Amino acid sequence: MINTEEMNPKKIENDIQYEFQTETIPHQNALYNYALKIVRNSDDAQDLVQDTYYKAYKSYHQFKNGTNSKAWMFMILKNTFINNYRKHKREPIKVDYDDIENIYEDIKSDWTNNNNLELDFYKNLLDDDLSTALAKLPLKMKEVFLLCDLEGYSYEEIAEIVNTPVGTVRSRLHRARKFLQDELFGYAKVNGYLN
């Protein structure tokens, strides 16, 4: 005898939603932190995570239970970021009139608030130098560096997230660290971090 309750589409959909949430919600903070590091803007990071969850839910039927859902979600996030980046790169620059209508008033207030310019300069110096050096890193090396040195993932987890062999992850990480060491050497020497 067929159990009609098991064939109820509403129950099946509820079960799928519950499974999806159980598998993916624990990774939400890690996904947001990584998104924030690659897009450098809280709103854009939230949008990227939301797009990731939307795409993951749409393709959840392709997810194999028992596999690493965290790596699966990170791969979707990374691919979404790359696809969005490529799409925006092809689009011409658009200017919204509302954004530039009061530009003089916005700029004027920035110019007049220079009382603590020297303090702000020294407070943000390391962040600016580090940000500039990170921005110069090629995307694949930056991705591995952020996941390993800032997020603390193992080589195996990173290999799964970026869909490359562990040896490639190690190589990219080594090159990223060497690049950053070279880029920040002068800063470290000038500021007394090196003897």
C-alpha positions in Angstrom: 0.0 0.0 0.0 1.4 3.5 -1.0 1.6 6.0 1.8 0.1 9.2 0.4 1.7 11.3 3.2 5.2 10.4 1.8 4.2 11.5 -1.7 2.8 14.9 -0.5 4.8 17.5 -2.4 4.5 20.0 0.5 6.0 17.5 2.9 8.8 16.7 0.4 9.6 20.4 0.0 9.6 20.9 3.8 12.0 18.0 4.2 14.3 19.3 1.5 14.3 22.8 3.1 15.1 21.3 6.5 18.0 19.2 5.1 19.4 22.2 3.2 19.3 24.4 6.3 20.8 21.7 8.5 23.7 21.3 6.0 24.4 24.9 5.1 23.4 27.4 7.8 26.3 26.4 10.1 28.7 27.8 7.4 27.0 31.2 7.1 29.4 33.2 9.2 32.5 31.6 7.5 31.0 32.4 4.1 30.3 36.0 5.1 33.8 36.5 6.5 35.4 35.2 3.4 33.0 37.2 1.2 33.8 40.4 3.1 37.6 39.8 2.6 37.2 39.4 -1.2 34.6 42.2 -1.9 35.7 44.6 1.0 32.2 45.9 1.5 29.6 44.7 4.0 26.6 45.1 1.7 28.3 43.4 -1.2 29.4 40.6 1.0 25.9 40.1 2.3 24.6 40.1 -1.3 27.3 37.6 -2.3 26.3 35.2 0.5 22.7 35.6 -0.3 23.3 34.8 -4.0 25.4 31.8 -2.8 22.6 30.4 -0.7 20.1 31.0 -3.5 22.2 29.1 -6.0 23.0 26.4 -3.5 19.3 25.8 -2.8 18.4 25.8 -6.5 21.1 23.1 -7.1 20.7 21.2 -3.8 19.5 18.2 -5.7 23.0 17.8 -7.0 24.6 17.8 -3.5 25.6 14.4 -2.3 24.8 13.7 1.3 27.9 12.9 3.3 30.2 15.1 1.3 31.8 18.3 2.6 28.9 20.9 2.4 31.3 23.7 3.6 33.6 23.2 0.6 30.6 22.9 -1.7 29.2 26.3 -0.4 32.6 27.9 -0.7 33.0 26.7 -4.3 29.6 28.2 -5.1 30.5 31.5 -3.4 33.8 31.7 -5.3 32.3 30.9 -8.6 29.5 33.5 -8.0 32.1 36.1 -7.2 34.1 35.3 -10.3 31.1 35.3 -12.5 29.9 38.7 -11.1 33.4 40.1 -11.5 33.5 39.1 -15.1 30.0 40.4 -15.8 30.8 43.8 -14.2 34.1 44.1 -16.1 32.2 43.8 -19.4 29.6 46.4 -18.5 30.3 50.1 -19.2 30.6 52.3 -16.2 27.2 53.7 -15.2 26.8 56.9 -13.2 23.7 57.5 -11.2 22.6 61.2 -11.3 21.3 61.0 -7.7 24.8 59.9 -6.5 26.6 62.9 -8.1 23.9 65.6 -7.7 25.3 66.8 -4.4 28.9 65.8 -4.9 30.3 69.2 -4.1 28.6 69.3 -0.7 29.9 65.8 0.1 33.5 66.7 -0.9 33.4 70.0 0.8 32.6 68.4 4.2 35.6 66.0 3.7 37.9 68.9 2.9 36.9 70.9 6.0 37.4 68.0 8.4 41.2 67.7 8.3 42.0 68.5 11.9 43.3 65.0 12.7 44.9 64.3 9.3 48.2 63.2 10.8 46.6 61.0 13.3 44.4 59.3 10.7 47.4 58.9 8.4 49.4 56.9 11.0 46.4 55.0 12.3 45.6 53.6 8.8 49.1 53.3 7.4 49.5 49.5 8.0 46.0 48.8 6.8 46.6 50.8 3.6 50.0 49.2 2.9 48.7 45.7 3.6 45.5 46.3 1.6 47.6 47.7 -1.3 49.9 44.6 -1.2 46.9 42.2 -1.0 45.3 44.0 -3.9 48.4 43.4 -6.1 48.2 39.6 -5.5 46.8 37.6 -8.4 43.2 36.4 -7.6 44.1 32.7 -7.3 47.0 33.4 -4.9 45.0 35.9 -2.8 42.1 33.4 -2.5 44.4 30.7 -1.1 46.2 33.2 1.2 43.0 34.5 2.6 41.5 31.0 3.2 44.7 29.7 4.9 46.3 32.6 6.7 43.3 34.6 7.6 40.5 32.0 7.8 42.6 29.1 9.1 41.5 26.4 6.7 43.7 23.4 6.1 45.4 22.7 2.8 42.9 19.9 2.1 39.9 22.1 2.8 41.3 24.8 0.6 42.0 22.3 -2.2 38.4 21.2 -2.0 37.0 24.8 -2.0 39.1 26.0 -4.9 38.9 22.7 -6.7 42.6 22.2 -7.2 45.2 19.7 -5.9 46.8 20.2 -2.5 50.2 20.7 -4.1 48.8 23.6 -6.2 47.4 25.1 -3.0 50.8 24.9 -1.3 52.5 26.4 -4.3 50.1 29.3 -4.5 50.3 29.9 -0.8 54.1 29.9 -0.9 54.2 32.4 -3.8 51.6 34.6 -2.1 53.6 34.8 1.1 56.8 35.4 -0.8 55.1 38.2 -2.8 53.7 39.9 0.3 57.1 39.5 2.1 58.8 41.3 -0.9 56.0 44.0 -1.1 56.1 44.8 2.7 59.8 44.5 3.3 60.5 48.2 2.9 57.6 49.0 5.2 58.9 46.6 7.9 62.4 48.0 7.6 61.4 51.6 7.9 59.1 51.0 10.9 61.7 49.0 12.8 60.1 45.5 12.4 63.4 44.2 11.0 66.9 44.6 12.6 
